[in-house]
């Protein structure tokens, strides 16, 4: 089965020798080829180039992309897509002046989501997560990382990870699973932190590893959640089972979470609404991706990460949605691009790099996703006709995506 996309106004990120990630000043130079074609065979990109060299045989399917841009789908490397219930009550509390951290301290927030998830059956969680997955696919997401962390008991954490496993078999979209048992301290362990860490290390992790349910390990390293020492303990326990860290840190406080994550060879450190010069220097010297989630500070009315400062210092940054019922009830990456440009002063080219190739790096998928390259998976966005790539973050309320191809299928 061959699909030929022809008459593409501009093909973005086409490169057969694509790097694993793009950083610093290079982020603003996005490869653009005008009047182009892409040829897909089964699940893969097999050729691309100028229309002057367009294949002349009759493919099984032809798509005319006159006026349109074609680019790789988003790699959303940080989500909490599996959850049992939305949290509009807290939304109203926040409107009336209660902060996100106060809600968490009062036993709302993550604990509220965990209580609901614990009593929700597997099939119900699977169906609602699948609906969300289909929703974000229409927004151009072609690969996704999904975390546990709303279970907080052995059974419920396993249930969440098994839902993620079952999602994998329902779609061709590449999915990575992350174990986030250390998302919040359950009320039952309020006076026994060590007991909960023990449960994670000695009960949850062995069984998760035994069933092969997780690719990564995460901790919410923050004053309202887990300390740096606790984060280190969990990263070390995860490493024994081959789980690399992707860590929530620096959402509200600089506590040393970035340094500790880098020391434990984290794939990414995520949030970074607060960061200091020492932490930027550490990230520059590391292979760890800085993943920014601007929909979270948008929704909880917090300040945004200093993306400009990070990129100008030479860092690579990725953008992800953080789709979750508490801080970010949205998985819409086009809106993330708009926030990145409007609130964090990223250029459209930088934002697109951050949501594609650098997102792929943050979930160890840049060998097969994130650029238009021969041999990579045919995960493509075909836009509606538009004048320039700046239209994508500019038109923040418009649906400018026409078609989404996942592993060769529209
Ligand atoms: O990334 N900050 C920690 N975890 C999620 C929010 C979880 C929640 O509020 O339910 C986040 O923002
Ligand atoms: Fe998160």
XYZ file of C-alpha atoms and ligand atoms in Angstrom:
423
model
C 0.000 0.000 0.000
C 1.507 3.331 -1.144
C 0.178 6.768 -0.245
C 1.533 9.770 -2.113
C 1.048 13.247 -0.648
C 1.657 15.711 -3.483
C 1.703 19.443 -4.179
C 2.661 20.188 -0.566
C 3.086 23.942 -0.223
C 5.845 23.497 2.389
C 7.254 20.322 3.914
C 8.695 20.931 7.400
C 11.468 19.061 9.199
C 12.434 16.873 6.244
C 15.902 15.498 6.877
C 17.253 12.002 6.275
C 20.183 12.613 8.642
C 18.108 14.072 11.435
C 19.834 14.632 14.783
C 18.353 13.146 18.011
C 17.453 16.609 19.280
C 17.937 20.263 18.460
C 19.216 22.819 20.926
C 19.914 26.504 21.504
C 20.262 28.737 18.432
C 19.615 25.797 16.089
C 16.037 25.588 17.322
C 15.007 28.614 15.269
C 16.164 27.151 11.940
C 13.459 24.783 10.760
C 14.077 22.938 7.507
C 11.439 23.934 4.931
C 11.046 22.539 1.412
C 8.541 24.237 -0.892
C 6.452 22.398 -3.522
C 7.157 18.942 -2.167
C 5.885 15.368 -1.999
C 6.035 12.605 0.630
C 5.705 8.932 -0.269
C 4.478 6.500 2.376
C 4.615 2.714 2.116
C 2.637 0.796 4.742
C 3.697 2.406 8.048
C 6.824 4.220 6.883
C 8.039 7.278 5.044
C 9.961 5.849 2.083
C 10.696 9.009 0.087
C 10.221 12.771 0.037
C 11.489 15.584 -2.128
C 10.653 18.360 -4.543
C 7.627 17.917 -6.846
C 10.153 18.042 -9.715
C 11.189 14.534 -8.643
C 7.751 13.255 -7.662
C 7.291 9.511 -8.382
C 5.283 8.862 -11.533
C 3.792 5.431 -10.729
C 0.133 5.159 -9.610
C -0.007 4.876 -5.813
C -2.948 3.214 -4.038
C -3.905 6.540 -2.501
C -3.085 10.135 -3.440
C -3.569 13.174 -1.238
C -3.459 16.592 -2.818
C -1.927 19.019 -0.298
C -2.150 22.200 -2.371
C -1.669 25.202 -0.078
C -0.941 23.004 2.939
C 2.017 22.438 5.233
C 3.045 18.900 6.118
C 4.975 18.252 9.311
C 5.626 15.394 11.765
C 2.934 14.788 14.380
C 3.525 16.053 17.923
C 5.307 13.799 20.408
C 3.530 14.609 23.665
C 6.110 13.345 26.142
C 4.243 14.178 29.380
C 0.598 13.357 30.104
C -1.627 11.921 32.812
C -4.237 10.785 30.285
C -5.737 8.015 32.438
C -8.043 9.433 35.107
C -11.468 8.677 36.512
C -13.089 12.080 36.882
C -12.699 15.739 36.064
C -12.203 18.285 38.898
C -14.324 21.324 38.109
C -15.003 21.873 41.834
C -11.352 22.806 42.372
C -11.520 24.981 39.283
C -14.174 27.067 41.031
C -12.089 27.083 44.247
C -9.160 28.459 42.255
C -11.339 31.165 40.691
C -12.283 32.160 44.247
C -8.667 32.486 45.306
C -7.545 29.121 46.709
C -4.153 28.183 45.254
C -3.306 24.857 43.603
C -0.820 24.108 46.416
C -3.422 24.910 49.119
C -5.904 22.537 47.477
C -3.227 19.819 47.516
C -2.392 20.449 51.196
C -6.085 20.117 52.127
C -6.225 16.617 50.626
C -7.832 17.711 47.339
C -5.977 17.597 44.091
C -4.144 14.382 43.307
C -5.630 12.593 46.361
C -9.104 13.511 45.157
C -8.320 11.964 41.747
C -6.849 8.863 43.406
C -9.949 8.274 45.500
C -12.100 8.341 42.357
C -9.744 6.151 40.361
C -9.447 3.465 43.033
C -13.166 2.670 42.736
C -13.432 2.960 38.945
C -13.269 -0.309 36.985
C -10.503 -1.019 34.470
C -12.871 -1.056 31.481
C -14.330 2.338 32.356
C -10.866 3.880 32.714
C -9.779 2.299 29.440
C -12.755 3.628 27.510
C -12.431 7.217 28.791
C -8.658 7.240 28.228
C -9.192 5.910 24.714
C -11.652 8.742 23.997
C -9.046 11.275 25.175
C -6.421 9.607 23.021
C -8.651 9.944 19.958
C -9.314 13.568 20.903
C -5.608 14.469 21.065
C -4.889 12.553 17.878
C -7.215 14.955 16.092
C -5.112 17.801 17.493
C -2.064 16.271 15.822
C -0.548 14.126 18.565
C 1.062 11.034 17.074
C 2.983 9.654 20.064
C 2.315 10.010 23.746
C 3.739 9.281 27.178
C 1.183 8.437 29.875
C 1.822 8.289 33.631
C 0.245 6.392 36.467
C 0.062 8.268 39.772
C -3.675 8.518 40.440
C -3.728 5.055 41.990
C -1.460 5.378 45.034
C -2.209 1.810 46.188
C -0.575 -1.324 44.803
C -3.777 -2.428 43.094
C -4.754 0.943 41.711
C -1.276 1.780 40.383
C -1.207 -1.618 38.661
C -4.707 -0.991 37.315
C -3.615 2.331 35.769
C -0.535 0.811 34.156
C -2.574 -2.094 32.792
C -4.989 0.431 31.279
C -2.010 2.072 29.547
C -0.846 -1.362 28.352
C -4.317 -2.051 26.923
C -4.405 1.362 25.244
C -1.226 0.339 23.394
C -3.041 -2.578 21.836
C -5.971 -0.402 20.707
C -3.914 2.039 18.612
C -0.893 2.291 16.337
C 0.150 5.453 18.129
C 3.452 4.842 19.976
C 2.793 5.031 23.728
C 5.308 5.077 26.593
C 4.202 4.255 30.145
C 5.644 5.923 33.235
C 5.226 4.723 36.813
C 4.450 7.705 39.077
C 3.629 6.008 42.378
C 5.321 8.967 44.120
C 2.811 11.541 42.905
C 1.313 12.358 46.326
C 1.499 10.900 49.818
C -1.746 8.962 50.483
C -3.660 10.048 53.607
C -3.213 6.586 55.125
C 0.553 7.237 55.200
C 0.336 10.808 56.490
C 2.401 9.928 59.568
C 4.434 7.258 57.803
C 6.244 8.602 54.745
C 8.865 5.882 54.937
C 6.079 3.292 54.838
C 4.757 4.626 51.536
C 8.227 4.766 49.986
C 8.714 1.210 51.150
C 5.450 0.216 49.459
C 6.599 1.800 46.182
C 10.040 0.220 46.305
C 9.187 -3.250 47.625
C 5.597 -3.879 46.509
C 4.724 -1.757 43.493
C 8.005 -1.738 41.569
C 8.720 -5.498 41.608
C 5.249 -6.325 40.324
C 5.296 -3.573 37.687
C 8.673 -4.810 36.468
C 7.478 -8.397 36.546
C 4.571 -7.568 34.230
C 6.713 -5.186 32.116
C 4.204 -2.389 32.647
C 6.469 0.680 32.713
C 9.136 2.264 30.535
C 10.067 5.079 32.946
C 9.855 6.161 36.564
C 8.656 9.557 37.743
C 8.445 11.385 41.090
C 6.709 14.668 41.914
C 9.742 16.331 43.506
C 8.243 19.341 45.259
C 7.564 20.735 48.752
C 3.913 19.578 48.600
C 4.976 16.116 47.433
C 8.393 14.369 47.738
C 11.815 15.622 48.814
C 14.995 15.364 46.778
C 16.268 12.553 49.025
C 13.013 10.631 48.533
C 13.187 11.265 44.787
C 16.725 9.849 44.748
C 15.625 6.775 46.670
C 12.893 6.074 44.122
C 15.112 6.751 41.099
C 17.655 4.300 42.519
C 14.985 1.676 43.088
C 13.666 2.178 39.530
C 17.166 1.854 38.080
C 17.405 -1.677 39.509
C 14.568 -2.588 37.129
C 15.958 -0.616 34.186
C 13.453 2.233 34.526
C 15.017 5.571 33.576
C 13.725 8.696 35.308
C 11.478 11.412 33.882
C 10.942 13.727 36.847
C 8.358 16.372 37.810
C 10.481 19.098 39.375
C 10.817 22.882 39.810
C 7.106 23.520 39.427
C 7.046 25.803 42.470
C 10.467 25.558 44.165
C 14.145 25.127 43.290
C 15.119 22.287 45.646
C 17.893 20.480 43.783
C 15.549 18.170 41.870
C 17.147 19.024 38.539
C 20.664 18.245 39.775
C 19.548 14.965 41.358
C 17.662 13.910 38.222
C 20.669 14.617 36.024
C 22.914 12.656 38.385
C 20.525 9.716 37.905
C 20.640 10.093 34.100
C 17.051 11.280 33.753
C 15.669 11.367 30.214
C 13.852 14.574 31.085
C 13.037 17.019 33.859
C 9.565 18.418 33.480
C 7.754 21.670 34.477
C 10.658 24.061 35.360
C 8.393 27.034 36.035
C 11.215 28.046 38.394
C 14.889 27.595 37.556
C 18.173 29.230 38.607
C 21.441 29.813 36.759
C 23.163 26.858 38.392
C 20.385 24.548 37.216
C 20.591 25.919 33.664
C 24.354 25.247 33.697
C 23.750 21.672 34.893
C 21.175 21.042 32.143
C 23.533 22.464 29.512
C 26.187 19.971 30.517
C 23.773 17.023 30.515
C 21.806 14.811 28.101
C 18.583 15.475 30.034
C 15.763 17.237 28.153
C 14.004 20.210 29.760
C 10.301 19.638 29.124
C 8.097 22.694 29.524
C 4.348 22.426 30.075
C 2.917 25.926 29.633
C -0.732 24.817 29.788
C -0.217 24.105 33.514
C 0.782 27.661 34.566
C -1.900 28.945 32.174
C -4.602 26.955 33.944
C -3.457 27.469 37.539
C -2.470 31.098 36.928
C 1.187 30.655 37.760
C 4.225 32.092 36.033
C 5.648 30.489 32.908
C 9.050 28.803 32.501
C 11.809 31.067 31.210
C 12.094 29.348 27.840
C 13.822 32.319 26.220
C 16.580 32.327 28.814
C 17.032 28.552 28.496
C 17.243 28.522 24.691
C 19.470 31.613 24.591
C 21.809 29.826 27.006
C 22.059 27.004 24.452
C 19.655 24.501 26.001
C 17.224 22.209 24.200
C 13.634 22.407 25.383
C 10.660 20.172 24.626
C 7.008 21.149 24.883
C 4.329 18.783 26.164
C 0.708 19.051 27.271
C 0.665 17.641 30.850
C -2.972 16.627 30.112
C -4.458 15.868 33.571
C -7.652 16.658 35.483
C -6.023 19.015 38.021
C -3.555 21.459 36.529
C -4.166 20.979 32.791
C -7.480 19.610 31.543
C -6.322 19.875 27.929
C -4.144 17.815 25.622
C -4.238 20.310 22.771
C -0.661 20.822 21.596
C -1.564 23.581 19.093
C -2.624 25.648 22.126
C 0.669 24.731 23.843
C 2.489 26.164 20.804
C 0.494 29.391 21.117
C 1.326 29.686 24.820
C 4.996 28.947 24.086
C 5.113 31.823 21.604
C 2.840 34.313 23.352
C 3.818 33.711 26.990
C 7.363 32.322 26.723
C 8.575 34.294 23.676
C 9.532 31.215 21.704
C 9.557 31.657 17.927
C 7.145 29.439 15.944
C 10.114 27.457 14.563
C 11.422 26.834 18.103
C 8.006 25.783 19.355
C 7.540 23.328 16.470
C 10.983 21.790 17.080
C 10.159 21.525 20.792
C 6.861 19.687 20.210
C 8.190 17.306 17.561
C 11.846 16.227 17.564
C 12.638 17.309 21.122
C 9.411 15.741 22.374
C 10.447 12.530 20.628
C 13.835 12.712 22.387
C 12.068 13.132 25.747
C 10.400 9.749 25.193
C 13.363 8.078 23.460
C 11.609 7.943 20.103
C 13.694 10.325 18.000
C 15.158 7.409 16.013
C 11.711 6.794 14.490
C 9.666 9.968 15.077
C 9.936 13.761 15.197
C 11.153 14.482 11.642
C 10.242 13.576 8.064
C 13.007 11.087 7.302
C 13.202 7.990 5.106
C 12.558 4.951 7.282
C 10.789 6.846 10.068
C 7.176 6.152 10.982
C 4.668 7.944 8.719
C 3.130 10.082 11.480
C 2.187 13.282 9.700
C 0.061 16.395 10.107
C -1.440 17.872 6.945
C -2.676 21.399 7.609
C -5.482 23.342 6.006
C -4.184 25.870 3.463
C -2.248 28.632 5.250
C 0.295 31.308 4.415
C 3.106 30.691 6.879
C 4.086 28.519 9.821
C 3.512 31.486 12.133
C -0.213 30.980 11.479
C -0.102 27.791 13.597
C 0.603 29.462 16.980
C -1.051 32.722 15.856
C -4.499 31.265 15.133
C -4.891 29.958 18.679
C -8.614 29.362 18.466
C -8.787 27.888 14.974
C -8.606 24.260 13.985
C -5.942 24.508 11.318
C -5.172 20.794 11.094
C -6.849 19.061 8.160
C -5.646 15.437 8.400
C -3.540 13.364 10.773
C -1.725 10.245 9.616
C -0.592 7.690 12.213
C 1.703 4.885 11.052
C 0.570 5.397 7.458
C -3.194 5.455 8.184
C -5.355 8.558 8.008
O 2.061 17.716 36.282
N 2.333 18.399 39.457
C 2.047 17.226 39.554
N 1.253 16.521 38.764
C 0.392 17.033 37.735
C -0.902 17.532 38.249
C -1.648 16.514 38.961
C -2.987 16.934 39.448
O -3.194 18.069 39.903
O -3.849 16.076 39.366
C 1.106 18.079 36.923
O 0.736 19.272 36.902
Fe 2.499 16.233 35.069
